[in-house]
Coordinates of C-alpha atoms in Angstrom, one line a residue:
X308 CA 139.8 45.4 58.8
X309 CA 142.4 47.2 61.2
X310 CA 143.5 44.9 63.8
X311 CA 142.3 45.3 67.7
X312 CA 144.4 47.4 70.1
X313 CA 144.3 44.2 72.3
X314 CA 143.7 40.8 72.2
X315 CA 144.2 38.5 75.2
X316 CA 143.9 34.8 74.1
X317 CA 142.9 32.4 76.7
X318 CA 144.9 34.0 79.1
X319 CA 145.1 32.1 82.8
X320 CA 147.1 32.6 86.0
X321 CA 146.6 31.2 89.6
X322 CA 148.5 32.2 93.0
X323 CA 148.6 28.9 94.0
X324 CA 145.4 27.3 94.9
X325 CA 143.9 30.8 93.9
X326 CA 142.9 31.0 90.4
X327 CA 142.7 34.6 89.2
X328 CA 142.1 34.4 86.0
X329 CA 140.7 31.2 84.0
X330 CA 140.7 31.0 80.2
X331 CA 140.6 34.8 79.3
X332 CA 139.8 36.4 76.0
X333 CA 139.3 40.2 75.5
X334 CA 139.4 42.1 72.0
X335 CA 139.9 45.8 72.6
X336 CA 139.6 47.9 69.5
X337 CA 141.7 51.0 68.6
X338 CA 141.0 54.3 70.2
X339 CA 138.0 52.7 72.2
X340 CA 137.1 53.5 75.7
X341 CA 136.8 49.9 77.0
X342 CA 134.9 49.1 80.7
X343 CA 136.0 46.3 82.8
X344 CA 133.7 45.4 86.0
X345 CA 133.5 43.2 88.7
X346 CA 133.6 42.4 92.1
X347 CA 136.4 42.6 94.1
X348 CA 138.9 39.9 93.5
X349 CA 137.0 39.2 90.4
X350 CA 140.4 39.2 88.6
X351 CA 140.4 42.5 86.8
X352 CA 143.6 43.8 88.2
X353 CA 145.4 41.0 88.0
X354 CA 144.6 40.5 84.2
X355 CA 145.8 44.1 83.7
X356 CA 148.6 43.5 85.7
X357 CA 149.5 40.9 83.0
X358 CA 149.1 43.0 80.2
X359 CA 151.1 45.2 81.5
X360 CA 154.1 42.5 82.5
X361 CA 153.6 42.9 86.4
X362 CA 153.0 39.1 86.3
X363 CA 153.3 36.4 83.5
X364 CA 150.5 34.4 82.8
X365 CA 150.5 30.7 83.5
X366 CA 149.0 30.0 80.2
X367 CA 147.6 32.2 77.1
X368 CA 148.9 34.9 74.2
X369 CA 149.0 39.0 74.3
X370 CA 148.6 40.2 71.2
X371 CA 148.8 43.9 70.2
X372 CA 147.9 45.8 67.3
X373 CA 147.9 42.5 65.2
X374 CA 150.9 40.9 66.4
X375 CA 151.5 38.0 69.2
X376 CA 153.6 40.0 71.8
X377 CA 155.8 39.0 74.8
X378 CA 155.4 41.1 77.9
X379 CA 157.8 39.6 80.2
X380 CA 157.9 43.1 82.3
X381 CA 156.6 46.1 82.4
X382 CA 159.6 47.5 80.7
X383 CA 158.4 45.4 77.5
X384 CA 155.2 46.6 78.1
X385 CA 156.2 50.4 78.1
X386 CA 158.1 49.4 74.6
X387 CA 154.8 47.9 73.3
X388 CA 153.0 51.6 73.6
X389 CA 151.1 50.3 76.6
X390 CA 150.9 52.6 80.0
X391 CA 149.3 52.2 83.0
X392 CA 147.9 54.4 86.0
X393 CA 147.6 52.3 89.3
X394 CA 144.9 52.8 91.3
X395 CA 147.3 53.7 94.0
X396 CA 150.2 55.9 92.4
X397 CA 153.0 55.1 92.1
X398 CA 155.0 58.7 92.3
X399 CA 158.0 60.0 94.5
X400 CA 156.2 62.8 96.7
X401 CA 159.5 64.9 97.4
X402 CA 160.0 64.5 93.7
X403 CA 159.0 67.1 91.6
X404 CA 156.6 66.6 88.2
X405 CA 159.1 66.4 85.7
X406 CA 161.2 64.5 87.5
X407 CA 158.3 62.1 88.6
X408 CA 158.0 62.1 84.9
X409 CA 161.4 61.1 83.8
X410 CA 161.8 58.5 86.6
X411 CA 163.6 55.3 85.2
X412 CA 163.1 56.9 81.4
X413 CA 166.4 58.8 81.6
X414 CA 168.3 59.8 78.6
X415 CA 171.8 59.2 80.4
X416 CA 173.7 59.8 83.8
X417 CA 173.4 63.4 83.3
X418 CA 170.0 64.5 84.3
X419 CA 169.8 68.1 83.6
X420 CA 169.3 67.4 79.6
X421 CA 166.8 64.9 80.1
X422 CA 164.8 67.2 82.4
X423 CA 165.5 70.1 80.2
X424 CA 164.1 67.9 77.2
X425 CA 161.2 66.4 79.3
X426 CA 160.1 70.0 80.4
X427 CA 159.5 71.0 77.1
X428 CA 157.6 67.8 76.0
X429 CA 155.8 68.0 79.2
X430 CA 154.4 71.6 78.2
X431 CA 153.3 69.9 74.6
X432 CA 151.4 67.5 75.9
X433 CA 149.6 69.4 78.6
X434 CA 148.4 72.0 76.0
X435 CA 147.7 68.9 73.4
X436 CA 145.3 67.1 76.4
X437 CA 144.3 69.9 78.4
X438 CA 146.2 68.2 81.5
X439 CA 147.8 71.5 82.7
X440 CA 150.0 71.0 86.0
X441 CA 153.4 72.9 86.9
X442 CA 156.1 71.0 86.2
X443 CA 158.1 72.3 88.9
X444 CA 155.5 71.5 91.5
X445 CA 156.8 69.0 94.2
X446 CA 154.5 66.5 94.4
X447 CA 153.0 65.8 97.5
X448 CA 152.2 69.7 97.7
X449 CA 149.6 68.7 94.0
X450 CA 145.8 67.5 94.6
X451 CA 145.2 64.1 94.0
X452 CA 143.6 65.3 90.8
X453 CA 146.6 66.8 89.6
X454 CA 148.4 63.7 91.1
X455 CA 147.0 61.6 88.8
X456 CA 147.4 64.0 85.9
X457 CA 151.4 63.2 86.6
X458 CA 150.7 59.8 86.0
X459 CA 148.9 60.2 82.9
X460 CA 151.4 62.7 81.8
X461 CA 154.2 59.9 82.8
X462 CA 152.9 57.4 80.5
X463 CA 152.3 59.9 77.7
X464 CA 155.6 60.9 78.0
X465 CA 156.8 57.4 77.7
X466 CA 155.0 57.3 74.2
X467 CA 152.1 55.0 75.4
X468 CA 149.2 54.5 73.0
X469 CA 147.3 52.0 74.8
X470 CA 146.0 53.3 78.9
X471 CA 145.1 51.1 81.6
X472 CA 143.3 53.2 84.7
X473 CA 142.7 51.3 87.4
X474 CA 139.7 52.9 89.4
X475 CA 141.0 56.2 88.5
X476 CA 138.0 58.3 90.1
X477 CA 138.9 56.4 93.8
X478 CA 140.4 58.7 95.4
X479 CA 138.8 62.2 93.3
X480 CA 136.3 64.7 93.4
X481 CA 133.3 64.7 91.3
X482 CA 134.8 67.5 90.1
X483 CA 138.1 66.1 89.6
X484 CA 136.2 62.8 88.3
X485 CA 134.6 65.1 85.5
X486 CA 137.4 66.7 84.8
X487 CA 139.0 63.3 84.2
X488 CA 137.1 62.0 81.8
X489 CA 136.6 65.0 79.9
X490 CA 140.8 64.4 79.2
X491 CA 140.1 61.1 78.6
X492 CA 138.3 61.7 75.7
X493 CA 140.6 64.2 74.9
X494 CA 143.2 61.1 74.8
X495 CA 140.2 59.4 72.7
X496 CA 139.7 61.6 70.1
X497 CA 143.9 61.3 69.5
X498 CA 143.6 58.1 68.4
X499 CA 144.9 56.6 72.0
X500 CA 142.7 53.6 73.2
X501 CA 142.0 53.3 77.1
X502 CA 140.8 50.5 79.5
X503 CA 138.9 52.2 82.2
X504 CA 138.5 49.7 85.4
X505 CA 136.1 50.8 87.4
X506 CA 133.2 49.8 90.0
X507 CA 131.5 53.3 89.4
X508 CA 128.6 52.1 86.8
X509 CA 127.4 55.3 86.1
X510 CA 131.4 56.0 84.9
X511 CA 130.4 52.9 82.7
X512 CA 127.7 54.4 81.0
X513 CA 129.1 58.2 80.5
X514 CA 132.1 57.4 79.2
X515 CA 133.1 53.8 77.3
X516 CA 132.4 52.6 74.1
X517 CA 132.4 48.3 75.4
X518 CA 131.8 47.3 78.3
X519 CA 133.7 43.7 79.4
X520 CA 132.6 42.2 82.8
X521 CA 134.1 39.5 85.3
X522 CA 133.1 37.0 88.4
X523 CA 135.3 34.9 90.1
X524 CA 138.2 34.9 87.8
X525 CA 136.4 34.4 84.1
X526 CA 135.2 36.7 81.7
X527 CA 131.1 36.4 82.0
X528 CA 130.4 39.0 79.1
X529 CA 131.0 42.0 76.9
X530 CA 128.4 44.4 75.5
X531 CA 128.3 47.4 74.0
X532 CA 127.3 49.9 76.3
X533 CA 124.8 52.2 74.4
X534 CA 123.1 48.5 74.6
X535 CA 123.1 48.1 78.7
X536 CA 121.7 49.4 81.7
X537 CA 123.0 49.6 84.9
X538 CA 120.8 47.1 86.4
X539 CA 121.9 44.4 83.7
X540 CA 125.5 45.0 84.3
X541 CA 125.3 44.7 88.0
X542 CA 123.1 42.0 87.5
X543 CA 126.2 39.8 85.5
X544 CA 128.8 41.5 88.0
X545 CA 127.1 39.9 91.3
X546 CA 125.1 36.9 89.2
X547 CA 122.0 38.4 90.9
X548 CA 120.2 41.0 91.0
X549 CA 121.6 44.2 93.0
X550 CA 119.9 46.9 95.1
X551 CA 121.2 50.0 93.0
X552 CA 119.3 52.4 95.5
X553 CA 119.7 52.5 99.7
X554 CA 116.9 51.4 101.2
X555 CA 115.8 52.5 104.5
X556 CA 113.0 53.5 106.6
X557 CA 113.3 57.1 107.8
X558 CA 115.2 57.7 111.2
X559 CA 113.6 57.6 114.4
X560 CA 116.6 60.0 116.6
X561 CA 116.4 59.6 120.1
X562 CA 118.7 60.9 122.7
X563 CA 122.3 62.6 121.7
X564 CA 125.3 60.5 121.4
X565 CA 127.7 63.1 120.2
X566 CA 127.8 66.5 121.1
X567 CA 130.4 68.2 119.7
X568 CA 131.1 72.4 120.5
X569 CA 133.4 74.8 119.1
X570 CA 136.0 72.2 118.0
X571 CA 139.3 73.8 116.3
X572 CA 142.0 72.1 115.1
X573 CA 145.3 73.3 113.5
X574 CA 147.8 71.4 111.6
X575 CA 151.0 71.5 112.5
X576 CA 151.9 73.5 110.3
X577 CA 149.8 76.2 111.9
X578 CA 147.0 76.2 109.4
X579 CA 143.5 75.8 111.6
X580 CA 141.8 73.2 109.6
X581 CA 138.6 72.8 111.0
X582 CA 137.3 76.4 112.7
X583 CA 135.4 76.3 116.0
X584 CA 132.2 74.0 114.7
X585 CA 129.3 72.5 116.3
X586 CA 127.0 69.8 115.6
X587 CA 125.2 67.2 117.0
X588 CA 124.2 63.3 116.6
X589 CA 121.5 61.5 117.9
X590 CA 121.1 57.6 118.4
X591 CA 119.7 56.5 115.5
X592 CA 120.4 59.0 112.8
X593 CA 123.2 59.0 110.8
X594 CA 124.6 62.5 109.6
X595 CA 126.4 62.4 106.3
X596 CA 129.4 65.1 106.3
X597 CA 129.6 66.2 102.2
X598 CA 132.4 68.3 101.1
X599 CA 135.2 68.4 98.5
X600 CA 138.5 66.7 100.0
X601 CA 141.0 69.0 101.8
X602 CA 138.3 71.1 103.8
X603 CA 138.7 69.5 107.1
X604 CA 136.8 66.2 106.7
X605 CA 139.5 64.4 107.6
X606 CA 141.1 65.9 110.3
X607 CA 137.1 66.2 112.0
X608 CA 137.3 62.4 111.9
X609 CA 140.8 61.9 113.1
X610 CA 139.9 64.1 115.9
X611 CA 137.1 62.2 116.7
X612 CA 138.8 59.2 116.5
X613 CA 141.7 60.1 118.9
X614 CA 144.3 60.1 116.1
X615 CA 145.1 64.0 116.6
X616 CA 144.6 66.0 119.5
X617 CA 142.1 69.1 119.0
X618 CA 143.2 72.9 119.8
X619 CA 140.0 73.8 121.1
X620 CA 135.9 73.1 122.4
X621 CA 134.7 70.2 123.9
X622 CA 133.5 66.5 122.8
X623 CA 130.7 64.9 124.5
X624 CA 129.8 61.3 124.3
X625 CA 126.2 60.3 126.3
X626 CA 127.0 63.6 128.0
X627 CA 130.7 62.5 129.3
X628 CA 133.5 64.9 128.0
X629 CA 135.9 63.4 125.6
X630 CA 139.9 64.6 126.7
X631 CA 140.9 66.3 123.1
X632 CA 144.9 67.5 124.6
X633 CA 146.2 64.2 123.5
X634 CA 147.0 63.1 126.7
X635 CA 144.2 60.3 125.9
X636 CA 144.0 60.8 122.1
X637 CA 144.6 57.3 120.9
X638 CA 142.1 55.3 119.2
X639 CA 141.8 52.5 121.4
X640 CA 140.8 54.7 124.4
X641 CA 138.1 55.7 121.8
X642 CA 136.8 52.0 121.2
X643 CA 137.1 51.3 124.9
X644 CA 134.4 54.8 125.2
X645 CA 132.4 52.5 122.4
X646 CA 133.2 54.5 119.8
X647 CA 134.1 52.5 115.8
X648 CA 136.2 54.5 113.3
X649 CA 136.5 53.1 110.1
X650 CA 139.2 55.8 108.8
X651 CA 139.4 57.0 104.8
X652 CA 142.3 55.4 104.3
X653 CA 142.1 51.5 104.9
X654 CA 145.8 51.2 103.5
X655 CA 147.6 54.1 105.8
X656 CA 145.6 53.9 108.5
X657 CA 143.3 50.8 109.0
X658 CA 145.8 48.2 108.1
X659 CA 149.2 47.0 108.6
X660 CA 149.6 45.5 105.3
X661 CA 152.1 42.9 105.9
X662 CA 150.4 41.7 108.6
X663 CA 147.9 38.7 108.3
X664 CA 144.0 39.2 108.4
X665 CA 143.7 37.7 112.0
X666 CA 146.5 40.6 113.2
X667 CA 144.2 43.1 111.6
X668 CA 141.2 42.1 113.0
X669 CA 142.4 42.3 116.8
X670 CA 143.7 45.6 115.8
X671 CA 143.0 48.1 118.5
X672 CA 140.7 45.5 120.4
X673 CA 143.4 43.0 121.4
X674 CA 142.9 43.7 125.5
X675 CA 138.9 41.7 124.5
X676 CA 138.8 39.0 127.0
X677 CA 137.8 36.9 124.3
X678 CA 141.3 37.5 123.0
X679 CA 142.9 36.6 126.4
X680 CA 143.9 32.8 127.5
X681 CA 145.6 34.4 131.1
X682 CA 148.4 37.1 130.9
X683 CA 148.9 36.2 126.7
X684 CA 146.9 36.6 123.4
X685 CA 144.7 33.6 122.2
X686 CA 145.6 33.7 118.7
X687 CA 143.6 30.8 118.1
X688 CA 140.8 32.2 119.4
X689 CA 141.0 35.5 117.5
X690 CA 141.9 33.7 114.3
X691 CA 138.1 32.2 114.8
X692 CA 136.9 35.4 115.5
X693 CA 138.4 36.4 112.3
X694 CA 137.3 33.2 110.6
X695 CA 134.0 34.1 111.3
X696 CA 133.8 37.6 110.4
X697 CA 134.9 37.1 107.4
X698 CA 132.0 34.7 106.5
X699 CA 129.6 37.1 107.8
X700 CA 131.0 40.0 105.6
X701 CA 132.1 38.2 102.7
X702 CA 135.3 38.6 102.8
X703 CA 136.9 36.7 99.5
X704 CA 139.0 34.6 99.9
X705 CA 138.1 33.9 103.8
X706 CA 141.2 33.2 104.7
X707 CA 142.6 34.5 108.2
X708 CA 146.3 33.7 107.6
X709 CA 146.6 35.9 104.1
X710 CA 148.1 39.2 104.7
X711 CA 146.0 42.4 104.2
X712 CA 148.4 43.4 101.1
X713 CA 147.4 40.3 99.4
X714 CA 143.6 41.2 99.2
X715 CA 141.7 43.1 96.8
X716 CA 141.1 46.8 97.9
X717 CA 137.6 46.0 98.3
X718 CA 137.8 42.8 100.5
X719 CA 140.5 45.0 102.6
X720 CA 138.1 47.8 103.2
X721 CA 135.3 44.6 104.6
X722 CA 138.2 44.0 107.1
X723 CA 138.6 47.1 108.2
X724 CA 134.2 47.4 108.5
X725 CA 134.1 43.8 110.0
X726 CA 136.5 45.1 112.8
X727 CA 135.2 48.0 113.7
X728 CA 131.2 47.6 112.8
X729 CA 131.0 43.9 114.3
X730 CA 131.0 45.4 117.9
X731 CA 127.9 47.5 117.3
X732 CA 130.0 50.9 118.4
X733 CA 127.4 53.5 120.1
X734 CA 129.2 55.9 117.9
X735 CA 130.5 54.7 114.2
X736 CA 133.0 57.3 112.5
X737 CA 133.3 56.2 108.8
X738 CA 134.8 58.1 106.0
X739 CA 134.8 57.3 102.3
X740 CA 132.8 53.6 103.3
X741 CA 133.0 52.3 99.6
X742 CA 136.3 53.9 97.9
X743 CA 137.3 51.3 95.3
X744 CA 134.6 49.1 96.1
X745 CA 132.4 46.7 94.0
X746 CA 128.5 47.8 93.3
X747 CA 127.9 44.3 95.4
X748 CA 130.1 44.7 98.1
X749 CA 129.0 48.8 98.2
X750 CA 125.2 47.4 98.7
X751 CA 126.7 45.2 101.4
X752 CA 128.6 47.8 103.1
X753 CA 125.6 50.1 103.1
X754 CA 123.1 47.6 104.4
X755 CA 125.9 47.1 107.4
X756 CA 125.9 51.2 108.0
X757 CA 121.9 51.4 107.9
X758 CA 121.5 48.3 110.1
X759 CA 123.9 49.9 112.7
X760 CA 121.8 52.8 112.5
X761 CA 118.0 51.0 112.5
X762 CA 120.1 49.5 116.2
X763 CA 120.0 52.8 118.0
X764 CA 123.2 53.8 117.0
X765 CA 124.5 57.1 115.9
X766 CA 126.7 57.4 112.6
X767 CA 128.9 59.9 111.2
X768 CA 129.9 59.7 108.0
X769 CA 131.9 61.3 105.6
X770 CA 132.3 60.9 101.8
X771 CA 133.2 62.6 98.9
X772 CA 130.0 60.8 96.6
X773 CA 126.8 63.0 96.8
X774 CA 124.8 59.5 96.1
X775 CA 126.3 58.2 99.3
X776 CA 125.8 60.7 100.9
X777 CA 121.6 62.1 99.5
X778 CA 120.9 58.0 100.5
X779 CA 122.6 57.5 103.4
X780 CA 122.0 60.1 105.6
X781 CA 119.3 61.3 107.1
X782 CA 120.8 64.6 108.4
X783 CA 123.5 66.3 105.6
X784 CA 125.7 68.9 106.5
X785 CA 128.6 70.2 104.1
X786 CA 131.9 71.2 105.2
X787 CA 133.7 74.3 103.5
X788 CA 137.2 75.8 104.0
X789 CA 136.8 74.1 108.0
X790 CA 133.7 75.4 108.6
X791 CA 129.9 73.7 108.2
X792 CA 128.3 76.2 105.5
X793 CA 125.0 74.4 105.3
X794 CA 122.8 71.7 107.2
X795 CA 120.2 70.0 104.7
X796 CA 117.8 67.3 104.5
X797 CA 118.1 65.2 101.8
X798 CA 114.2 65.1 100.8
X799 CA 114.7 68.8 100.7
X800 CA 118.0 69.3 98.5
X801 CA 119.8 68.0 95.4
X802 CA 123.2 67.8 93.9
X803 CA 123.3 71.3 92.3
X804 CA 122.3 72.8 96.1
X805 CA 124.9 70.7 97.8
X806 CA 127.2 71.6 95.1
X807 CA 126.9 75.5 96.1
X808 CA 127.3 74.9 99.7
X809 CA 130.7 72.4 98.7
X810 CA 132.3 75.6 97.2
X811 CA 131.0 78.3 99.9
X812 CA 128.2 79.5 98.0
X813 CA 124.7 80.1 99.8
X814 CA 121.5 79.9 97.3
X815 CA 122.1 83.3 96.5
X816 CA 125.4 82.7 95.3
X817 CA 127.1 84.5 98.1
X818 CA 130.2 83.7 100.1
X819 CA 128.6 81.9 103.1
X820 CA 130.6 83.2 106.1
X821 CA 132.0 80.6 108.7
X822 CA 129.7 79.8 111.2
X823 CA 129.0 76.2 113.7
X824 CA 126.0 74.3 112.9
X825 CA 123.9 73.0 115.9
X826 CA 121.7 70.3 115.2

């Protein structure tokens, strides 16, 4: 019988009183697709970090294609055939592709041959894998999509027969997602065997061969996954059963928190990014903002959330006008107005990673009489306050003196909720609430957003998964090229009608021409 790809062998590893991973043992077989699930801090990344010689393992043996390996770094790893593609990537943005790809896999001091070589291998392998990207594109001016096809291109180049992806689809498109996994098994049918980590079950089910699932640190099960469903896999995820649909009564809108009219805003750069709009919230309703990345989600929110000042229109909160000039664009004159912004990037922009869990949690709130003891901060009284929400939101481990860096991306994105949703805000701004999140903590999450809403309070949120966003909202309206193209209800659309309106197509398949969207 031919040997597996992978075989981990009671593999264990604790960061001090924190054991990650107990007593581990995974077969993976050759040029298998091969799930791994769990919760947050479940132990999945850590155990990949190991196979991929990130960290060494207290205890336990690697074995690969038959034969006991030692993966002391990741440099070992590389010469072992094994690759990986972090969830967040790991590329040089004024760098340009092949350059990215030749990055610490030179041929010699002189670079020019090594690029030369690496140009034409790169060119190979995009036509063998369908992962076409130029590579003499800079970087940072590439999609994520095509970002991550750098990656995957890197580890290719470095001969790697074995893939780790962790939560590749995190930060993508569904059509960026699809396009994804139709590479991927592209990579399969070559004979190249993947590990897919993901929190996405319906990934799961499209797309592996085995599925391998973890809690708390210890491998609970592995199934093939023609044989599963869904709800079972959840169901060993969480150790309960999970809530795989929102549920929530319809909306009862009363009077309008956020009136927003002809808002403009250009980069600086010059390009308008979101073109004279206008839409409305009421309390009680929360409008879901749909939309392929890059068409002015972002900067709408940042707007909102006084992190940019706007070029034009006017901002209404309970009828009071909002300054938009920058002169009071700052977010905590937005939180003092009563207004929560949980922003799309909890790592950039909702966390100072260094920084303990306490520091986060004051973040922006830090002039709370609560926080005060006379002219100074109380830190023990916000590390309480901390303390607390982190029981309330589940927060693993609860642990106030940990800095953010040191949690899972999941249990970072409940900090960043727990701050800003624990003050009941009249008006929550929340883009991409459950990127790289667990199907538990994702049920959580959304319970917290409807709750908020089922209080009177009016929610806008933004996210680039049509599921969210068809059971969250009661009030969708999809954001094209910076302007709103269409306003649906969800009982009266679907994916493929959303998916029209994402690309500037009306039903009958016209351009829709920019236009504001009163509610």
């Amino acid at each position: 019988m031919t040997a597996p790809a992978i075989e981990l062998k009671g593999i264990s590893k604790a960061f001090g009183p924190v054991q990650a991973n107990k007593d581990i043992s995974l077969s993976v077989a050759k040029g298998a697709i091969h799930g791994i699930v769990g919760e947050n801090g479940a132990g999945k990344s850590t155990l990949m970090s190991i196979l991929y010689g990130f960290y060494k393992a207290d205890k336990g043996e690697i074995w690969i294609n038959g034969k006991q390996t030692q993966i002391p770094d990741s440099q070992a790893a590389i010469r072992a055939g094994i690759g990986m593609v972090h969830q967040h990537f790991k590329l040089v943005e004024n760098f340009t592709v092949v350059e990215n790809v030749i990055l610490g896999a030179e041929d010699g001091a002189m670079l020019r041959p090594s690029i030369s070589k690496a140009r034409k291998v790169l060119i190979d392998l995009e036509k063998e894998y369908g992962l076409e990207v130029n590579p003499d594109a800079i970087v940072e001016d590439l999609s994520v999509g095509h970002q991550q096809r750098v990656e995957i291109l890197k580890q290719l180049y470095r001969e790697a027969d074995i893939l780790i992806l962790d939560e590749p689809t995190g930060v993508l498109t569904p059509s960026e997602a699809d396009q994804l996994f139709r590479i991927l098994g592209r990579l399969k049918e070559e004979g190249k065997t993947i590990i897919l980590i993901t929190h996405k079950l319906r990934e799961i089910m499209d797309i592996t061969d085995t599925v391998s699932v973890m809690r708390r640190g210890e491998m609970t099960a592995t199934v093939k996954t023609a044989e599963t469903s869904p709800a079972q896999i959840a169901e060993l995820m969480v150790g309960r059963k999970v809530l795989l649909q929102v549920d929530k009564t319809p909306a009862t809108p009363g009077e309008v928190v956020l009136d927003v009219r002809n808002l403009r805003v250009v980069d600086p750069t010059g390009v308008e990014r979101v073109k004279s709009i206008s839409f409305q919230i009421r309390a009680g309703e929360i409008l879901g903002i749909a939309g392929v990345a890059g068409n002015g989600q972002t900067e709408l929110l940042e707007v909102l959330g006084g992190m940019i000042p706007a070029q034009g229109g006017t901002v209404k909160l309970h009828g009071q006008e909002i300054d938009l000039t920058g002169r009071e664009s700052d977010g905590q004159s937005r939180r003092m107005r009563g207004i929560g912004h949980v922003p799309e990037d909890r790592q950039v922009e909702g966390l100072i990673m260094p920084y303990e869990a306490w520091e986060n949690v004051a973040f922006g709130y830090h002039h709370d009489p609560k926080y005060q003891s006379g002219p100074l901060m109380n830190n023990a009284a916000i590390k309480a306050d901390c303390a607390e929400k982190m029981e309330r939101y589940d927060v693993r481990p609860p642990n106030p003196r940990l800095p953010a860096r040191n949690f899972s991306g999941g249990n970072q994105q409940k900090i960043v909720v727990a701050r800003e949703m624990d003050r009941q805000p009249e008006l929550l701004l929340i883009g991409q609430p459950t990127r790289g999140v667990d199907i538990g903590a994702i049920e959580f999450i959304h319970k917290q957003i409807i709750a908020l809403r089922d209080a009177g309070k009016a929610v806008l949120l933004v996210s680039v998964e049509l599921d969210e966003i068809m059971g969250l909202s009661d009030r969708i309206a999809v954001m094209f090229d910076g302007v709103i193209s269409g306003e649906r209800l969800p009982s009266e659309t679907n994916e493929g009608d959303l998916g029209l309106l994402m690309a500037g197509v009306n039903e009958t398949n016209e351009k829709v021409r920019p236009r504001g969207v009163v509610a």
